[in-house]
Short mmCIF file of C-alpha atoms in Angstrom, two decimals:
data_model
loop_
_atom_site.label_atom_id
_atom_site.label_comp_id
_atom_site.label_asym_id
_atom_site.label_seq_id
_atom_site.Cartn_x
_atom_site.Cartn_y
_atom_site.Cartn_z
CA UNK P 1 125.98 137.31 5.10
CA UNK P 2 128.68 138.49 6.60
CA UNK P 3 130.27 136.36 10.22
CA UNK P 4 131.45 138.17 13.16
CA UNK P 5 134.68 137.08 13.67
CA UNK P 6 135.94 139.24 16.42
CA UNK P 7 134.04 141.79 18.45
CA UNK P 8 136.18 144.99 18.58
CA UNK P 9 134.45 147.17 20.75
CA UNK P 10 130.40 147.36 21.07
CA UNK P 11 129.46 150.64 22.95
CA UNK P 12 126.41 152.45 24.04
CA UNK P 13 125.38 156.08 24.99
CA UNK P 14 124.54 156.59 28.09
CA UNK P 15 122.37 160.08 29.92
CA UNK P 16 124.97 162.71 30.47
CA UNK P 17 124.61 163.93 34.19
CA UNK P 18 125.14 167.63 34.67
CA UNK P 19 125.69 169.92 37.36
CA UNK P 20 122.50 171.57 39.26
CA UNK P 21 122.37 173.72 42.64
CA UNK P 22 119.97 173.42 45.94
CA UNK P 23 118.58 175.81 47.16
CA UNK P 24 118.10 177.43 50.29
CA UNK P 25 115.34 179.44 52.63
CA UNK P 26 111.67 179.45 52.86
CA UNK P 27 110.29 181.18 49.26
CA UNK P 28 113.45 181.11 47.89
CA UNK P 29 113.53 177.30 48.00
CA UNK P 30 109.87 177.05 47.11
CA UNK P 31 109.99 179.09 43.93
CA UNK P 32 113.13 177.63 42.93
CA UNK P 33 111.75 173.92 43.33
CA UNK P 34 108.66 174.78 41.24
CA UNK P 35 111.70 175.78 38.11
CA UNK P 36 113.52 172.60 38.83
CA UNK P 37 110.62 170.44 38.23
CA UNK P 38 109.40 172.53 35.16
CA UNK P 39 112.95 172.06 33.96
CA UNK P 40 113.14 168.31 34.93
CA UNK P 41 110.14 167.79 33.37
CA UNK P 42 111.14 169.34 29.83
CA UNK P 43 114.58 167.31 30.28
CA UNK P 44 112.88 164.00 31.09
CA UNK P 45 110.73 164.36 28.14
CA UNK P 46 113.74 164.44 26.17
CA UNK P 47 115.03 161.88 27.91
CA UNK P 48 118.05 163.43 29.48
CA UNK P 49 116.94 163.69 32.91
CA UNK P 50 119.68 165.74 34.80
CA UNK P 51 121.33 164.86 38.12
CA UNK P 52 120.86 167.34 41.00
CA UNK P 53 123.02 167.18 43.85
CA UNK P 54 120.98 166.28 47.23
CA UNK P 55 121.70 166.37 50.95
CA UNK P 56 123.54 163.12 52.22
CA UNK P 57 120.25 162.02 53.74
CA UNK P 58 118.15 162.55 51.11
CA UNK P 59 116.42 159.77 49.59
CA UNK P 60 116.18 159.52 45.61
CA UNK P 61 114.07 157.84 43.42
CA UNK P 62 113.47 156.89 39.74
CA UNK P 63 109.80 158.15 37.56
CA UNK P 64 108.78 154.94 35.47
CA UNK P 65 106.23 154.93 33.02
CA UNK P 66 104.30 151.82 32.42
CA UNK P 67 106.38 149.09 30.89
CA UNK P 68 106.05 148.25 27.10
CA UNK P 69 104.19 145.32 26.38
CA UNK P 70 106.22 142.64 24.50
CA UNK P 71 107.04 143.20 20.75
CA UNK P 72 104.29 141.52 18.57
CA UNK P 73 106.75 139.33 16.32
CA UNK P 74 103.81 138.22 13.90
CA UNK P 75 102.00 141.35 13.53
CA UNK P 76 105.25 143.66 12.92
CA UNK P 77 106.37 140.73 10.62
CA UNK P 78 103.04 141.26 9.05
CA UNK P 79 103.34 145.11 8.37
CA UNK P 80 106.83 145.06 7.28
CA UNK P 81 107.27 142.13 4.96
CA UNK P 82 105.44 143.26 2.07
CA UNK P 83 108.24 146.17 1.50
CA UNK P 84 110.90 143.55 1.60
CA UNK P 85 112.25 141.66 -1.64
CA UNK P 86 114.40 138.67 -2.15
CA UNK P 87 117.68 139.36 -3.92
CA UNK P 88 119.72 136.60 -6.02
CA UNK P 89 122.98 138.17 -7.56
CA UNK P 90 125.60 135.64 -9.85
CA UNK P 91 128.70 136.60 -10.38
CA UNK P 92 130.93 135.20 -13.25
CA UNK P 93 133.40 133.55 -14.48
CA UNK P 94 133.72 132.43 -10.95
CA UNK P 95 129.94 130.53 -10.87
CA UNK P 96 129.33 132.38 -7.56
CA UNK P 97 126.12 132.94 -6.59
CA UNK P 98 124.67 134.97 -3.49
CA UNK P 99 121.20 135.21 -1.53
CA UNK P 100 119.83 138.01 0.42
CA UNK P 101 117.47 140.30 1.11
CA UNK P 102 116.21 144.13 0.11
CA UNK P 103 114.25 147.07 1.80
CA UNK P 104 111.80 148.86 -1.02
CA UNK P 105 112.67 152.63 -0.63
CA UNK P 106 110.72 153.84 -3.51
CA UNK P 107 107.44 152.46 -5.34
CA UNK P 108 109.32 152.40 -8.43
CA UNK P 109 111.88 150.03 -7.47
CA UNK P 110 114.93 151.45 -5.49
CA UNK P 111 115.68 148.91 -3.06
CA UNK P 112 118.09 149.32 0.11
CA UNK P 113 120.66 146.35 0.65
CA UNK P 114 124.11 144.96 1.94
CA UNK P 115 126.93 145.78 -0.79
CA UNK P 116 128.21 142.27 -0.23
CA UNK P 117 125.01 140.69 -1.44
CA UNK P 118 125.31 142.18 -4.84
CA UNK P 119 129.01 142.20 -4.47
CA UNK P 120 130.74 142.09 -8.35
CA UNK P 121 127.58 140.66 -9.62
CA UNK P 122 127.37 141.10 -13.42
CA UNK P 123 123.58 139.56 -12.97
CA UNK P 124 121.42 140.56 -10.09
CA UNK P 125 117.35 139.45 -10.08
CA UNK P 126 114.80 140.45 -7.56
CA UNK P 127 111.93 138.74 -6.07
CA UNK P 128 108.87 140.90 -4.42
CA UNK P 129 107.81 139.11 -1.10
CA UNK P 130 104.40 140.75 -1.59
CA UNK P 131 103.48 139.98 -4.94
CA UNK P 132 106.24 137.20 -5.98
CA UNK P 133 107.09 139.41 -8.95
CA UNK P 134 110.49 139.01 -10.37
CA UNK P 135 112.33 142.10 -11.82
CA UNK P 136 115.95 142.09 -13.16
CA UNK P 137 118.08 144.85 -11.05
CA UNK P 138 120.81 147.19 -11.48
CA UNK P 139 123.43 148.73 -9.28
CA UNK P 140 123.02 152.22 -8.54
CA UNK P 141 125.93 152.39 -6.21
CA UNK P 142 127.25 151.17 -2.77
CA UNK P 143 129.76 152.03 0.04
CA UNK P 144 131.50 148.43 0.46
CA UNK P 145 133.36 150.27 3.70
CA UNK P 146 129.92 150.78 5.37
CA UNK P 147 128.56 147.66 3.29
CA UNK P 148 125.59 149.65 1.89
CA UNK P 149 124.20 149.39 -1.56
CA UNK P 150 121.32 150.99 -3.43
CA UNK P 151 119.61 148.82 -6.53
CA UNK P 152 117.24 149.43 -8.91
CA UNK P 153 114.31 147.32 -10.35
CA UNK P 154 113.40 147.19 -14.23
CA UNK P 155 110.23 147.72 -14.69
CA UNK P 156 108.92 148.06 -11.34
CA UNK P 157 106.01 150.48 -10.50
CA UNK P 158 103.67 150.62 -7.38
CA UNK P 159 105.67 148.57 -5.02
CA UNK P 160 104.81 148.57 -1.21
CA UNK P 161 107.07 151.08 0.67
CA UNK P 162 109.05 150.38 3.83
CA UNK P 163 108.48 152.93 6.46
CA UNK P 164 111.65 153.98 7.78
CA UNK P 165 112.28 155.44 11.39
CA UNK P 166 116.01 156.66 13.12
CA UNK P 167 118.33 155.09 14.77
CA UNK P 168 119.63 157.99 16.80
CA UNK P 169 116.22 157.32 19.19
CA UNK P 170 117.64 153.71 19.65
CA UNK P 171 118.38 152.38 23.50
CA UNK P 172 120.31 149.33 25.18
CA UNK P 173 117.52 146.97 26.05
CA UNK P 174 115.04 147.95 23.07
CA UNK P 175 113.19 145.21 21.74
CA UNK P 176 113.95 144.81 17.87
CA UNK P 177 113.33 142.21 15.16
CA UNK P 178 115.27 141.16 12.14
CA UNK P 179 113.41 140.14 9.24
CA UNK P 180 115.16 138.57 5.93
CA UNK P 181 115.61 136.10 3.40
CA UNK P 182 117.20 133.43 5.97
CA UNK P 183 118.78 130.59 4.22
CA UNK P 184 117.80 132.05 0.65
CA UNK P 185 114.59 130.25 0.85
CA UNK P 186 112.60 133.14 -0.36
CA UNK P 187 110.49 133.02 2.54
CA UNK P 188 111.21 135.84 4.90
CA UNK P 189 111.77 134.87 8.33
CA UNK P 190 112.08 137.12 11.48
CA UNK P 191 114.25 136.64 15.01
CA UNK P 192 113.89 139.10 17.65
CA UNK P 193 116.12 140.39 20.78
CA UNK P 194 117.08 143.09 22.61
CA UNK P 195 119.65 146.08 21.52
CA UNK P 196 122.85 144.99 23.47
CA UNK P 197 125.19 147.68 21.38
CA UNK P 198 124.93 150.59 19.76
CA UNK P 199 128.59 151.43 18.27
CA UNK P 200 129.85 147.96 17.90
CA UNK P 201 132.88 146.91 15.83
CA UNK P 202 133.61 143.78 14.44
CA UNK P 203 135.60 142.10 11.97
CA UNK P 204 133.09 140.36 9.55
CA UNK P 205 134.09 137.00 7.16
CA UNK P 206 132.07 136.93 3.82
CA UNK P 207 130.53 133.51 3.56
CA UNK P 208 130.40 133.65 -0.02
CA UNK P 209 134.19 134.69 -0.95
CA UNK P 210 135.88 134.59 2.72
CA UNK P 211 136.91 137.98 2.49
CA UNK P 212 137.11 139.48 5.40
CA UNK P 213 136.03 143.50 6.39
CA UNK P 214 135.94 145.63 9.47
CA UNK P 215 132.66 147.21 10.14
CA UNK P 216 132.07 149.94 12.72
CA UNK P 217 129.53 151.59 14.26
CA UNK P 218 126.81 148.88 14.12
CA UNK P 219 123.64 147.91 16.05
CA UNK P 220 123.74 144.53 18.09
CA UNK P 221 120.97 142.71 18.94
CA UNK P 222 120.87 139.32 20.68
CA UNK P 223 119.10 137.66 17.87
CA UNK P 224 119.96 134.72 15.80
CA UNK P 225 120.17 136.26 12.46
CA UNK P 226 121.30 133.93 9.59
CA UNK P 227 122.67 133.82 6.34
CA UNK P 228 120.05 135.35 3.56
CA UNK P 229 118.80 137.74 5.92
CA UNK P 230 121.47 139.98 4.65
CA UNK P 231 120.27 143.24 3.54
CA UNK P 232 116.83 142.65 5.68
CA UNK P 233 115.38 145.08 7.85
CA UNK P 234 116.07 145.55 11.71
CA UNK P 235 112.56 146.98 12.54
CA UNK P 236 111.47 148.37 15.97
CA UNK P 237 108.19 147.47 18.03
CA UNK P 238 106.24 149.67 15.41
CA UNK P 239 107.33 148.28 12.34
CA UNK P 240 109.92 151.25 11.44
CA UNK P 241 112.76 150.07 9.96
CA UNK P 242 115.93 151.39 12.30
CA UNK P 243 119.06 149.31 10.36
CA UNK P 244 120.03 146.84 7.48
CA UNK P 245 121.22 143.77 8.61
CA UNK P 246 124.30 142.62 7.74
CA UNK P 247 126.26 140.44 9.76
CA UNK P 248 125.85 137.18 12.26
CA UNK P 249 128.13 135.73 14.97
CA UNK P 250 130.75 133.50 14.06
CA UNK P 251 130.96 129.67 14.94
CA UNK P 252 133.73 130.66 17.15
CA UNK P 253 131.67 133.02 18.99
CA UNK P 254 129.02 130.76 19.17
CA UNK P 255 131.37 127.95 20.58
CA UNK P 256 132.39 130.10 22.80
CA UNK P 257 129.12 131.21 24.23
CA UNK P 258 128.94 134.64 22.99
CA UNK P 259 126.09 134.64 21.00
CA UNK P 260 123.49 134.60 19.06
CA UNK P 261 124.04 137.86 17.71
CA UNK P 262 123.18 140.08 14.77
CA UNK P 263 124.51 143.22 13.43
CA UNK P 264 122.93 146.15 11.62
CA UNK P 265 124.04 149.36 10.19
CA UNK P 266 122.16 151.87 11.97
CA UNK P 267 119.37 153.49 9.00
CA UNK P 268 120.35 156.68 9.55
CA UNK P 269 123.96 155.97 8.16
CA UNK P 270 122.78 153.90 5.62
CA UNK P 271 120.01 156.85 4.28
CA UNK P 272 123.07 159.22 4.15
CA UNK P 273 124.91 156.98 1.98
CA UNK P 274 121.82 156.49 -0.24
CA UNK P 275 121.57 160.36 -1.07
CA UNK P 276 124.94 160.41 -2.02
CA UNK P 277 124.34 157.75 -4.24
CA UNK P 278 121.09 159.15 -5.73
CA UNK P 279 123.38 162.48 -6.18
CA UNK P 280 125.42 160.43 -8.69
CA UNK P 281 128.60 162.20 -7.27
CA UNK P 282 131.51 159.79 -6.54
CA UNK P 283 133.48 160.04 -3.54
CA UNK P 284 136.31 158.02 -1.84
CA UNK P 285 134.09 155.49 -0.30
CA UNK P 286 131.15 155.80 -2.54
CA UNK P 287 131.13 154.11 -6.00
CA UNK P 288 128.34 155.01 -8.67
CA UNK P 289 127.25 151.90 -11.15
CA UNK P 290 128.16 148.58 -11.14
CA UNK P 291 131.76 147.59 -10.13
CA UNK P 292 134.20 147.60 -12.71
CA UNK P 293 137.45 145.12 -12.79
CA UNK P 294 140.50 144.03 -13.89
CA UNK P 295 139.59 140.25 -13.31
CA UNK P 296 143.42 139.90 -10.96
CA UNK P 297 144.03 139.21 -7.48
CA UNK P 298 146.80 141.21 -6.27
CA UNK P 299 149.13 142.08 -3.14
CA UNK P 300 151.75 144.69 -2.16
CA UNK P 301 154.65 144.41 -4.27
CA UNK P 302 157.89 143.59 -1.88
CA UNK P 303 160.83 145.07 -4.29
CA UNK P 304 159.22 148.23 -5.53
CA UNK P 305 156.07 150.55 -4.55
CA UNK P 306 152.92 148.84 -6.70
CA UNK P 307 150.34 146.39 -6.82
CA UNK P 308 151.84 142.70 -7.71
CA UNK P 309 149.89 140.15 -9.75
CA UNK P 310 149.09 137.23 -7.85
CA UNK P 311 146.03 135.75 -10.38
CA UNK P 312 145.03 136.98 -13.83
CA UNK P 313 141.77 135.40 -14.21
CA UNK P 314 141.15 133.70 -17.31
CA UNK P 315 138.61 135.03 -19.37
CA UNK P 316 138.61 138.42 -17.58
CA UNK P 317 140.37 141.85 -18.94
CA UNK P 318 144.02 141.56 -17.39
CA UNK P 319 143.90 138.10 -18.66
CA UNK P 320 143.16 139.47 -22.27
CA UNK P 321 145.57 141.80 -22.31
CA UNK P 322 148.41 139.95 -21.34
CA UNK P 323 149.19 140.52 -17.73
CA UNK P 324 150.94 137.85 -16.05
CA UNK P 325 151.78 136.50 -12.41
CA UNK P 326 154.36 138.50 -11.10
CA UNK P 327 154.23 141.71 -12.91
CA UNK P 328 153.32 144.79 -10.58
CA UNK P 329 151.18 147.43 -11.76
CA UNK P 330 153.14 150.74 -10.49
CA UNK P 331 150.17 153.43 -12.26
CA UNK P 332 146.78 153.63 -14.00
CA UNK P 333 146.19 156.71 -16.07
CA UNK P 334 149.44 158.50 -15.13
CA UNK P 335 148.17 158.32 -11.27
CA UNK P 336 151.06 156.29 -9.50
CA UNK P 337 149.77 153.19 -7.47
CA UNK P 338 152.10 151.85 -4.45
CA UNK P 339 149.60 149.68 -3.14
CA UNK P 340 147.02 147.47 -3.66
CA UNK P 341 144.69 149.67 -1.94
CA UNK P 342 145.80 152.54 -4.36
CA UNK P 343 144.64 150.39 -7.47
CA UNK P 344 141.65 149.28 -5.51
CA UNK P 345 140.75 153.18 -4.93
CA UNK P 346 141.73 154.35 -8.13
CA UNK P 347 139.36 151.28 -9.69
CA UNK P 348 136.38 152.58 -7.58
CA UNK P 349 136.40 155.96 -9.75
CA UNK P 350 135.91 153.79 -13.05
CA UNK P 351 133.01 152.28 -14.48
CA UNK P 352 132.68 148.73 -16.59
CA UNK P 353 133.56 149.23 -20.25
CA UNK P 354 135.89 152.31 -18.81
CA UNK P 355 139.39 151.78 -21.18
CA UNK P 356 142.17 152.81 -18.29
CA UNK P 357 146.27 152.78 -19.07
CA UNK P 358 148.41 150.68 -16.81
CA UNK P 359 152.02 151.03 -16.40
CA UNK P 360 153.65 147.36 -15.50
CA UNK P 361 156.77 146.62 -14.08
CA UNK P 362 158.09 143.10 -15.27
CA UNK P 363 159.57 140.59 -12.89
CA UNK P 364 163.08 140.96 -14.65
CA UNK P 365 162.93 144.71 -14.50
CA UNK P 366 161.50 145.65 -17.78
CA UNK P 367 158.64 148.28 -18.12
CA UNK P 368 155.61 148.49 -20.74
CA UNK P 369 152.17 150.04 -20.74
CA UNK P 370 148.93 148.24 -21.30
CA UNK P 371 145.70 149.30 -22.39
CA UNK P 372 142.40 147.68 -20.96
CA UNK P 373 139.28 147.64 -21.01
CA UNK P 374 137.18 147.34 -17.45
CA UNK P 375 134.58 144.93 -17.38
CA UNK P 376 131.91 144.03 -14.70
CA UNK P 377 132.82 142.06 -12.09
CA UNK P 378 133.73 141.12 -8.44
CA UNK P 379 136.57 144.14 -6.98
CA UNK P 380 140.22 143.57 -7.52
#
């Protein structure tokens, strides 16, 4: 689960006001008024009631329909939970593991989840909430910047499928429910709250590896989302999925009285990434397949362009190839590497078992070329 470290800019759309015109005089006024009422009814149906200029002594009023009943959390949860799964991911050689949630997209076992739940995992297992059946899973692809991943269960068939809604119709104040594997217990927990932001930006910290990431365009809900619900479903009162749960308020925000809040990736944005993954075509942001790693920790080199090795993890490809602390990677397969970010971007296009050629600059000034076979593991 990501913790919200700093909230940098929630915003929400508001109805736009457009110009209008006044009628004047007898029959013309009556005809114009009929036309205005007809046009206003059309706009009102689409949620964009236009403001018409009136005289200073005119009275304005808003037409309101009957209030919606409170969201029935138990009814909605019972409808949604069969289409959710519990995810356990293990990362070697660090001995890390993570628990999260997922949303079933196809009866054959394609599951939508948060990238940080399966980040760098070499083993992913999934338990079906509805039946309790356990499946091994493979990573089909992910967008780490958007914190979205698509996995597929091996041997699955006939799974209940989640009903997808649209995040484009959400409004500030809408009641929503976040459902997921809170605390990694294996039993879904539902927490409700109102939408408080539709374009929120946060700096999030991964509670598993303490890495930080900026996330943008999120739905913010005044709900006490907790660890394990990552990858779970944010649903409306009708049980339609409108977001993928990704983060919760951090302890600092809670101490300052700014919370609890939960954050979710809008389902429209998430499904656009899913379609890209299904196409099998990688992009600068979308990686296809499991993560390929060198098994190093790097920083930007100070004296020369490149990614300087801080740690070569024992038992991983870079360590086996003899790379050591202080050496600088300046190119991969002939492509210049100026920064750590450039190295990550180059590796994002590779897959485990791919062989790469690294140009290395030694601390003393010498250079060499090293051939390394990538492995499955966490990003460098």
